[in-house]
Amino acid sequence: MFYPRIEVDLNKIKHNTSTLVNLCKKYKIKVAGVTKVFCADTEIAKAYVEGGVDYLADSRIENLIKLKEFKIPKILLRLPMISEVEKVVEYADISLNSEVDTIKALSKASKGKGVTHKIILMYDLGDLREGYFKEEDLFEAIEEILKLEGIEIIGLGTNLTCYGGVIPRGENLGRLVNLANKIEKEYNINLDIISGGNSSTLHLLINDKKIDGINHLRLGESIVLGRETAFGNRIENTYDDAFQLAAEIIEIKDKPSVPIGEIGMDAFGKTPTFVDRGVRKRIICAIGKQDIDFDSLIPLDDGIEILGGSSDHLILDGTDSKVDYKVGDEIRFKLTYGGILRAMTSAYVKKVIK
Ligand SMILES: *Cc1c(COP(=O)(O)O)cnc(C)c1O
C-alpha cells in the first residue's frame, strides 16, 4: 500500500452525476460535467459520461486533450489564450469567450484547419470575473464576430459566485435570458445555449425556483461533493465522500499541548500561539503542505482534531478518539473542493480510482 493516497469511488461519482442530471432534466437544462478538479482523469470522466452528462468541460486545454476519446462535445471553460488557439480549435468543440482579438485568432486557426469553432459569449451579471459588462460592448463585438469565418456563436453564458460571491437569482439570470432574446431578434441568429452558471445556480432548482430560458449549466463541485455552492448546502441523494484521502501514522506519543522554550517562528514564518490543555495524545501522519492544505481535511473519525503541521508532517490530536491507533495505521479524511484539487494535482499523492 502506498501513502498518502486519494481514493475515488466511481460508483458514487456516477450516482451523484445521475442525481444532478435528472434534477436538471426536470427543468430542461443540459449539464456540462466539469473535470478540472480531478485534472480530467479519464476514468472519473467516464463515470460522468455514464451518469448522463451532455458535455465535458475543463478550464485547461491540456485536460481537454486527455478527454479527446470521448464522443460528447467538449467545452473549454477558461477564456482561451491567444497562444493556444491552434489547440483550442482542434480539441475543444466549444469555448467561452469575451475578447474579439482572441476570437479573431480562433477564426484564423479554424479556417486553417477547415473547421468551424463554436463559441459561447460570456456576459458578466455582476460577479466581476469574465465576460462583457456593457450591453453595447457585447453588441458591437457580435457585429464583428458575425463577419468572421470559421466561428459560430452558439450561446450566451455567465459565471456567478466565483470572484464576487454574487448569488444567482431569477433577477440576474433573467437579464441574461432577455439579453439572449434581444440578440436573437437583432441579428436573426439562434442561441442554442443559455448557460446559467455553475454549481451555485443549483439552489434555484433545488428550491423549485425555475429560471425560464436557462438551458445549460456547468457543474463541477456539486457532482464531486454533492453540494450546491451558493450557500454550501448538501444536495439530497448524493455522496459527499466519493473522494477520500488516507495518510499513514508515523508517530504516536503523549506530549504537552504547549511547546517548551522560547517561541519564535514556525516553519512557515508565522509565530504560533497555543492553549494549554495538558498532556494530549499526538499523532503524526506522513503528509504535509506539499500534498494538501490542512484546512481542506475533514477527519472521518470525529475524535480526531487537526493541530497543524509543516511541509511533510501533519500533527493530529487523537486523545478523544475511540480508536486505538497504532503506528503504521491509516487515518482517513473527506476533503473540501480545494483539498481534492490539491491532492489530485500533487505528484506525491497516489491516485486510487476504483
Ligand atoms: C470551474 C468552472 C465551473 C464549475 O464550477 P463549480 O462550482 O465547480 O460547479 C463552471 N464554469 C466555469 C467558467 C468554471 O471555470
Short mmCIF file of N, CA and C in Angstrom, two decimals, residues 116-257:
data_model
loop_
_atom_site.label_atom_id
_atom_site.label_comp_id
_atom_site.label_asym_id
_atom_site.label_seq_id
_atom_site.Cartn_x
_atom_site.Cartn_y
_atom_site.Cartn_z
N THR A 116 -15.24 24.56 -38.15
CA THR A 116 -15.97 25.68 -37.54
C THR A 116 -15.84 25.52 -36.03
N HIS A 117 -15.42 26.57 -35.36
CA HIS A 117 -15.31 26.53 -33.91
C HIS A 117 -16.51 27.27 -33.31
N LYS A 118 -17.13 26.63 -32.34
CA LYS A 118 -18.33 27.22 -31.74
C LYS A 118 -17.96 28.00 -30.49
N ILE A 119 -18.60 29.12 -30.30
CA ILE A 119 -18.30 29.92 -29.10
C ILE A 119 -19.57 30.29 -28.33
N ILE A 120 -19.38 30.38 -27.02
CA ILE A 120 -20.40 30.93 -26.13
C ILE A 120 -19.84 32.26 -25.64
N LEU A 121 -20.57 33.35 -25.86
CA LEU A 121 -20.10 34.65 -25.40
C LEU A 121 -20.47 34.81 -23.93
N MET A 122 -19.51 35.31 -23.16
CA MET A 122 -19.75 35.45 -21.73
C MET A 122 -20.21 36.86 -21.40
N TYR A 123 -21.21 36.94 -20.53
CA TYR A 123 -21.73 38.23 -20.08
C TYR A 123 -21.69 38.26 -18.56
N ASP A 124 -21.13 39.31 -18.01
CA ASP A 124 -20.93 39.43 -16.56
C ASP A 124 -22.16 40.08 -15.92
N LEU A 125 -22.80 39.36 -15.04
CA LEU A 125 -24.01 39.89 -14.37
C LEU A 125 -23.68 40.57 -13.05
N GLY A 126 -22.37 40.75 -12.76
CA GLY A 126 -22.01 41.49 -11.55
C GLY A 126 -21.01 40.80 -10.65
N ASP A 127 -20.65 39.55 -10.97
CA ASP A 127 -19.68 38.84 -10.12
C ASP A 127 -18.26 39.35 -10.36
N LEU A 128 -18.09 39.99 -11.52
CA LEU A 128 -16.82 40.65 -11.88
C LEU A 128 -15.64 39.70 -12.11
N ARG A 129 -15.91 38.55 -12.70
CA ARG A 129 -14.79 37.80 -13.25
C ARG A 129 -14.84 38.02 -14.76
N GLU A 130 -15.10 36.94 -15.57
CA GLU A 130 -15.02 37.16 -17.01
C GLU A 130 -16.35 37.58 -17.63
N GLY A 131 -16.26 38.19 -18.81
CA GLY A 131 -17.45 38.48 -19.59
C GLY A 131 -17.64 39.95 -19.88
N TYR A 132 -18.37 40.24 -20.99
CA TYR A 132 -18.71 41.61 -21.33
C TYR A 132 -19.55 42.18 -20.21
N PHE A 133 -19.36 43.46 -19.94
CA PHE A 133 -20.06 44.07 -18.83
C PHE A 133 -21.14 45.03 -19.32
N LYS A 134 -20.86 45.66 -20.48
CA LYS A 134 -21.84 46.61 -21.01
C LYS A 134 -22.51 45.99 -22.23
N GLU A 135 -23.82 46.12 -22.28
CA GLU A 135 -24.58 45.56 -23.40
C GLU A 135 -24.07 46.06 -24.73
N GLU A 136 -23.76 47.38 -24.80
CA GLU A 136 -23.36 47.93 -26.11
C GLU A 136 -22.03 47.34 -26.57
N ASP A 137 -21.15 47.01 -25.61
CA ASP A 137 -19.87 46.38 -25.99
C ASP A 137 -20.12 44.99 -26.55
N LEU A 138 -21.05 44.27 -25.94
CA LEU A 138 -21.39 42.93 -26.42
C LEU A 138 -21.96 43.00 -27.83
N PHE A 139 -22.88 43.94 -28.06
CA PHE A 139 -23.49 44.06 -29.39
C PHE A 139 -22.46 44.42 -30.44
N GLU A 140 -21.59 45.33 -30.08
CA GLU A 140 -20.53 45.75 -31.00
C GLU A 140 -19.64 44.55 -31.34
N ALA A 141 -19.32 43.74 -30.33
CA ALA A 141 -18.47 42.55 -30.55
C ALA A 141 -19.18 41.57 -31.48
N ILE A 142 -20.47 41.35 -31.24
CA ILE A 142 -21.21 40.38 -32.06
C ILE A 142 -21.16 40.80 -33.53
N GLU A 143 -21.31 42.10 -33.78
CA GLU A 143 -21.27 42.56 -35.18
C GLU A 143 -19.94 42.21 -35.83
N GLU A 144 -18.87 42.34 -35.08
CA GLU A 144 -17.55 41.99 -35.65
C GLU A 144 -17.41 40.48 -35.82
N ILE A 145 -17.88 39.73 -34.82
CA ILE A 145 -17.70 38.27 -34.85
C ILE A 145 -18.50 37.65 -36.00
N LEU A 146 -19.68 38.21 -36.28
CA LEU A 146 -20.51 37.64 -37.34
C LEU A 146 -19.83 37.73 -38.71
N LYS A 147 -18.87 38.64 -38.83
CA LYS A 147 -18.15 38.76 -40.10
C LYS A 147 -17.03 37.73 -40.24
N LEU A 148 -16.69 37.05 -39.13
CA LEU A 148 -15.54 36.15 -39.16
C LEU A 148 -15.91 34.78 -39.71
N GLU A 149 -14.99 34.18 -40.47
CA GLU A 149 -15.22 32.81 -40.96
C GLU A 149 -14.74 31.81 -39.91
N GLY A 150 -15.33 30.63 -39.95
CA GLY A 150 -14.87 29.55 -39.07
C GLY A 150 -15.29 29.69 -37.63
N ILE A 151 -16.17 30.64 -37.35
CA ILE A 151 -16.65 30.86 -35.97
C ILE A 151 -18.17 30.90 -35.97
N GLU A 152 -18.77 30.18 -35.03
CA GLU A 152 -20.22 30.24 -34.91
C GLU A 152 -20.58 30.59 -33.46
N ILE A 153 -21.38 31.63 -33.30
CA ILE A 153 -21.85 31.98 -31.94
C ILE A 153 -23.03 31.07 -31.64
N ILE A 154 -22.88 30.18 -30.65
CA ILE A 154 -23.99 29.25 -30.36
C ILE A 154 -24.67 29.55 -29.02
N GLY A 155 -24.12 30.49 -28.27
CA GLY A 155 -24.78 30.73 -27.00
C GLY A 155 -24.28 31.94 -26.24
N LEU A 156 -24.98 32.19 -25.14
CA LEU A 156 -24.62 33.27 -24.22
C LEU A 156 -24.50 32.63 -22.84
N GLY A 157 -23.46 33.03 -22.09
CA GLY A 157 -23.26 32.39 -20.78
C GLY A 157 -22.85 33.40 -19.73
N THR A 158 -22.91 32.97 -18.49
CA THR A 158 -22.45 33.82 -17.40
C THR A 158 -21.81 32.97 -16.31
N ASN A 159 -21.09 33.63 -15.44
CA ASN A 159 -20.43 32.96 -14.34
C ASN A 159 -20.68 33.77 -13.08
N LEU A 160 -21.20 33.11 -12.05
CA LEU A 160 -21.52 33.81 -10.80
C LEU A 160 -20.89 33.08 -9.63
N THR A 161 -20.87 33.74 -8.47
CA THR A 161 -20.36 33.13 -7.23
C THR A 161 -18.93 32.59 -7.40
N CYS A 162 -18.12 33.34 -8.18
CA CYS A 162 -16.74 32.89 -8.36
C CYS A 162 -15.79 33.90 -7.72
N TYR A 163 -15.77 35.12 -8.27
CA TYR A 163 -14.91 36.15 -7.68
C TYR A 163 -15.70 36.94 -6.64
N GLY A 164 -16.84 37.43 -7.04
CA GLY A 164 -17.59 38.36 -6.19
C GLY A 164 -18.54 37.70 -5.20
N GLY A 165 -18.75 36.38 -5.37
CA GLY A 165 -19.67 35.68 -4.47
C GLY A 165 -21.14 36.03 -4.73
N VAL A 166 -21.43 36.60 -5.91
CA VAL A 166 -22.81 37.01 -6.20
C VAL A 166 -23.71 35.78 -6.41
N ILE A 167 -24.86 35.78 -5.74
CA ILE A 167 -25.79 34.65 -5.77
C ILE A 167 -26.66 34.71 -7.04
N PRO A 168 -26.78 33.59 -7.75
CA PRO A 168 -27.68 33.56 -8.91
C PRO A 168 -29.14 33.66 -8.43
N ARG A 169 -29.88 34.52 -9.06
CA ARG A 169 -31.30 34.71 -8.73
C ARG A 169 -32.08 34.83 -10.03
N GLY A 170 -33.40 34.76 -9.90
CA GLY A 170 -34.24 34.96 -11.08
C GLY A 170 -33.95 36.31 -11.73
N GLU A 171 -33.64 37.31 -10.91
CA GLU A 171 -33.43 38.66 -11.44
C GLU A 171 -32.20 38.73 -12.33
N ASN A 172 -31.02 38.33 -11.80
CA ASN A 172 -29.82 38.47 -12.64
C ASN A 172 -29.81 37.49 -13.82
N LEU A 173 -30.25 36.24 -13.59
CA LEU A 173 -30.30 35.30 -14.70
C LEU A 173 -31.35 35.71 -15.73
N GLY A 174 -32.42 36.32 -15.28
CA GLY A 174 -33.45 36.83 -16.19
C GLY A 174 -32.87 37.87 -17.14
N ARG A 175 -31.94 38.67 -16.64
CA ARG A 175 -31.29 39.66 -17.51
C ARG A 175 -30.52 38.98 -18.63
N LEU A 176 -29.88 37.84 -18.29
CA LEU A 176 -29.12 37.09 -19.29
C LEU A 176 -30.06 36.55 -20.38
N VAL A 177 -31.18 35.99 -19.93
CA VAL A 177 -32.15 35.41 -20.88
C VAL A 177 -32.73 36.51 -21.78
N ASN A 178 -33.09 37.64 -21.19
CA ASN A 178 -33.62 38.75 -22.00
C ASN A 178 -32.62 39.23 -23.02
N LEU A 179 -31.37 39.29 -22.59
CA LEU A 179 -30.30 39.74 -23.48
C LEU A 179 -30.16 38.75 -24.64
N ALA A 180 -30.22 37.47 -24.35
CA ALA A 180 -30.11 36.45 -25.40
C ALA A 180 -31.25 36.61 -26.40
N ASN A 181 -32.46 36.82 -25.90
CA ASN A 181 -33.61 37.00 -26.80
C ASN A 181 -33.43 38.22 -27.70
N LYS A 182 -32.89 39.28 -27.11
CA LYS A 182 -32.68 40.52 -27.86
C LYS A 182 -31.65 40.29 -28.98
N ILE A 183 -30.59 39.55 -28.65
CA ILE A 183 -29.55 39.26 -29.64
C ILE A 183 -30.12 38.42 -30.79
N GLU A 184 -30.93 37.42 -30.43
CA GLU A 184 -31.51 36.56 -31.47
C GLU A 184 -32.35 37.38 -32.45
N LYS A 185 -33.15 38.30 -31.91
CA LYS A 185 -34.01 39.13 -32.77
C LYS A 185 -33.18 40.09 -33.61
N GLU A 186 -32.27 40.78 -32.94
CA GLU A 186 -31.49 41.83 -33.60
C GLU A 186 -30.64 41.28 -34.74
N TYR A 187 -30.04 40.10 -34.55
CA TYR A 187 -29.10 39.59 -35.56
C TYR A 187 -29.65 38.38 -36.31
N ASN A 188 -30.90 37.99 -36.00
CA ASN A 188 -31.50 36.85 -36.66
C ASN A 188 -30.62 35.60 -36.57
N ILE A 189 -30.13 35.34 -35.36
CA ILE A 189 -29.35 34.11 -35.13
C ILE A 189 -30.02 33.31 -34.00
N ASN A 190 -29.67 32.03 -33.96
CA ASN A 190 -30.19 31.17 -32.89
C ASN A 190 -29.13 31.00 -31.82
N LEU A 191 -29.48 31.29 -30.58
CA LEU A 191 -28.57 30.98 -29.48
C LEU A 191 -29.09 29.72 -28.81
N ASP A 192 -28.47 28.59 -29.15
CA ASP A 192 -28.98 27.30 -28.65
C ASP A 192 -28.69 27.12 -27.17
N ILE A 193 -27.59 27.72 -26.70
CA ILE A 193 -27.18 27.51 -25.31
C ILE A 193 -27.29 28.81 -24.52
N ILE A 194 -28.05 28.77 -23.44
CA ILE A 194 -28.03 29.88 -22.48
C ILE A 194 -27.50 29.26 -21.19
N SER A 195 -26.21 29.51 -20.93
CA SER A 195 -25.52 28.80 -19.86
C SER A 195 -25.55 29.64 -18.58
N GLY A 196 -26.33 29.16 -17.62
CA GLY A 196 -26.65 29.98 -16.43
C GLY A 196 -25.74 29.75 -15.24
N GLY A 197 -24.47 29.37 -15.50
CA GLY A 197 -23.51 29.36 -14.40
C GLY A 197 -23.08 27.97 -13.97
N ASN A 198 -22.66 27.88 -12.71
CA ASN A 198 -22.01 26.68 -12.18
C ASN A 198 -22.86 26.05 -11.06
N SER A 199 -22.21 25.35 -10.16
CA SER A 199 -22.95 24.64 -9.09
C SER A 199 -23.72 25.59 -8.17
N SER A 200 -23.43 26.89 -8.23
CA SER A 200 -24.14 27.82 -7.35
C SER A 200 -25.57 28.07 -7.85
N THR A 201 -25.82 27.82 -9.14
CA THR A 201 -27.17 28.06 -9.68
C THR A 201 -28.16 26.97 -9.25
N LEU A 202 -27.61 25.84 -8.80
CA LEU A 202 -28.49 24.70 -8.45
C LEU A 202 -29.46 25.00 -7.32
N HIS A 203 -29.11 25.94 -6.45
CA HIS A 203 -30.02 26.21 -5.32
C HIS A 203 -31.39 26.62 -5.83
N LEU A 204 -31.43 27.25 -7.01
CA LEU A 204 -32.72 27.66 -7.57
C LEU A 204 -33.55 26.43 -7.95
N LEU A 205 -32.91 25.44 -8.58
CA LEU A 205 -33.64 24.24 -8.99
C LEU A 205 -34.09 23.45 -7.76
N ILE A 206 -33.17 23.33 -6.78
CA ILE A 206 -33.48 22.55 -5.58
C ILE A 206 -34.70 23.13 -4.88
N ASN A 207 -34.82 24.46 -4.89
CA ASN A 207 -35.97 25.09 -4.24
C ASN A 207 -37.10 25.37 -5.23
N ASP A 208 -37.02 24.68 -6.37
CA ASP A 208 -38.05 24.77 -7.41
C ASP A 208 -38.33 26.21 -7.86
N LYS A 209 -37.26 27.00 -7.91
CA LYS A 209 -37.41 28.35 -8.46
C LYS A 209 -36.89 28.30 -9.88
N LYS A 210 -37.80 28.13 -10.79
CA LYS A 210 -37.41 27.84 -12.16
C LYS A 210 -36.96 29.13 -12.82
N ILE A 211 -35.93 29.01 -13.67
CA ILE A 211 -35.45 30.19 -14.37
C ILE A 211 -35.69 29.94 -15.85
N ASP A 212 -36.78 30.51 -16.37
CA ASP A 212 -37.15 30.30 -17.77
C ASP A 212 -36.03 30.74 -18.69
N GLY A 213 -35.72 29.91 -19.64
CA GLY A 213 -34.75 30.29 -20.67
C GLY A 213 -33.37 29.74 -20.43
N ILE A 214 -32.99 29.51 -19.19
CA ILE A 214 -31.67 28.91 -18.91
C ILE A 214 -31.77 27.42 -19.29
N ASN A 215 -30.88 26.97 -20.18
CA ASN A 215 -30.98 25.58 -20.62
C ASN A 215 -29.66 24.82 -20.50
N HIS A 216 -28.72 25.39 -19.75
CA HIS A 216 -27.38 24.78 -19.67
C HIS A 216 -26.70 25.21 -18.38
N LEU A 217 -26.07 24.24 -17.68
CA LEU A 217 -25.26 24.58 -16.51
C LEU A 217 -23.94 23.83 -16.60
N ARG A 218 -22.91 24.39 -15.98
CA ARG A 218 -21.58 23.77 -15.96
C ARG A 218 -21.28 23.35 -14.51
N LEU A 219 -21.32 22.05 -14.25
CA LEU A 219 -21.28 21.57 -12.87
C LEU A 219 -20.02 20.78 -12.54
N GLY A 220 -19.31 21.23 -11.49
CA GLY A 220 -18.14 20.51 -11.02
C GLY A 220 -18.33 20.10 -9.57
N GLU A 221 -18.19 21.07 -8.67
CA GLU A 221 -18.25 20.80 -7.23
C GLU A 221 -19.50 20.04 -6.81
N SER A 222 -20.65 20.38 -7.39
CA SER A 222 -21.90 19.71 -6.99
C SER A 222 -21.83 18.22 -7.31
N ILE A 223 -21.16 17.86 -8.38
CA ILE A 223 -21.05 16.43 -8.72
C ILE A 223 -20.04 15.75 -7.80
N VAL A 224 -18.87 16.35 -7.60
CA VAL A 224 -17.84 15.64 -6.82
C VAL A 224 -18.13 15.66 -5.32
N LEU A 225 -18.82 16.70 -4.82
CA LEU A 225 -19.04 16.78 -3.38
C LEU A 225 -20.51 16.79 -2.95
N GLY A 226 -21.42 16.71 -3.90
CA GLY A 226 -22.83 16.64 -3.54
C GLY A 226 -23.34 17.87 -2.81
N ARG A 227 -22.86 19.06 -3.20
CA ARG A 227 -23.42 20.27 -2.57
C ARG A 227 -23.52 21.41 -3.58
N GLU A 228 -24.54 22.27 -3.33
CA GLU A 228 -24.62 23.48 -4.15
C GLU A 228 -23.68 24.50 -3.54
N THR A 229 -23.26 25.47 -4.32
CA THR A 229 -22.19 26.33 -3.83
C THR A 229 -22.60 27.78 -3.60
N ALA A 230 -23.91 28.07 -3.68
CA ALA A 230 -24.34 29.42 -3.33
C ALA A 230 -24.36 29.56 -1.81
N PHE A 231 -24.89 28.52 -1.12
CA PHE A 231 -24.96 28.54 0.34
C PHE A 231 -24.21 27.38 0.98
N GLY A 232 -23.74 26.46 0.15
CA GLY A 232 -22.97 25.31 0.65
C GLY A 232 -23.82 24.19 1.20
N ASN A 233 -25.10 24.15 0.80
CA ASN A 233 -25.98 23.09 1.33
C ASN A 233 -25.78 21.76 0.61
N ARG A 234 -25.89 20.68 1.37
CA ARG A 234 -25.81 19.35 0.77
C ARG A 234 -27.01 19.11 -0.13
N ILE A 235 -26.79 18.33 -1.19
CA ILE A 235 -27.88 18.01 -2.12
C ILE A 235 -28.36 16.59 -1.81
N GLU A 236 -29.68 16.45 -1.71
CA GLU A 236 -30.29 15.14 -1.42
C GLU A 236 -29.86 14.08 -2.42
N ASN A 237 -29.75 12.84 -1.94
CA ASN A 237 -29.45 11.71 -2.81
C ASN A 237 -28.10 11.86 -3.54
N THR A 238 -27.11 12.38 -2.79
CA THR A 238 -25.73 12.44 -3.33
C THR A 238 -24.76 12.04 -2.21
N TYR A 239 -23.55 11.70 -2.58
CA TYR A 239 -22.49 11.40 -1.61
C TYR A 239 -21.54 12.60 -1.48
N ASP A 240 -21.01 12.81 -0.27
CA ASP A 240 -20.00 13.86 -0.09
C ASP A 240 -18.62 13.25 0.16
N ASP A 241 -18.53 11.91 0.03
CA ASP A 241 -17.25 11.27 0.35
C ASP A 241 -16.75 10.38 -0.79
N ALA A 242 -17.08 10.76 -2.02
CA ALA A 242 -16.60 9.98 -3.18
C ALA A 242 -15.08 10.08 -3.28
N PHE A 243 -14.53 11.19 -2.82
CA PHE A 243 -13.07 11.35 -2.76
C PHE A 243 -12.64 11.27 -1.29
N GLN A 244 -11.73 10.37 -0.97
CA GLN A 244 -11.20 10.28 0.39
C GLN A 244 -9.68 10.22 0.37
N LEU A 245 -9.09 10.85 1.37
CA LEU A 245 -7.64 10.85 1.48
C LEU A 245 -7.22 9.95 2.64
N ALA A 246 -6.18 9.16 2.44
CA ALA A 246 -5.66 8.31 3.52
C ALA A 246 -4.19 8.63 3.73
N ALA A 247 -3.81 8.82 5.01
CA ALA A 247 -2.42 9.11 5.36
C ALA A 247 -1.96 8.11 6.41
N GLU A 248 -0.67 7.81 6.42
CA GLU A 248 -0.15 6.80 7.35
C GLU A 248 0.43 7.45 8.60
N ILE A 249 0.18 6.80 9.75
CA ILE A 249 0.70 7.28 11.04
C ILE A 249 2.16 6.87 11.17
N ILE A 250 3.02 7.86 11.50
CA ILE A 250 4.45 7.55 11.69
C ILE A 250 4.91 7.77 13.13
N GLU A 251 4.06 8.41 13.96
CA GLU A 251 4.42 8.54 15.38
C GLU A 251 3.15 8.76 16.20
N ILE A 252 3.11 8.14 17.40
CA ILE A 252 2.04 8.41 18.37
C ILE A 252 2.71 8.59 19.74
N LYS A 253 2.54 9.74 20.38
CA LYS A 253 3.17 9.96 21.69
C LYS A 253 2.32 10.93 22.51
N ASP A 254 2.33 10.73 23.83
CA ASP A 254 1.71 11.71 24.72
C ASP A 254 2.68 12.87 24.90
N LYS A 255 2.19 14.08 24.64
CA LYS A 255 3.05 15.27 24.78
C LYS A 255 2.23 16.42 25.34
N PRO A 256 2.89 17.42 25.94
CA PRO A 256 2.16 18.60 26.41
C PRO A 256 1.58 19.36 25.22
N SER A 257 0.53 20.17 25.46
CA SER A 257 -0.07 20.92 24.35
C SER A 257 0.62 22.25 24.11
#
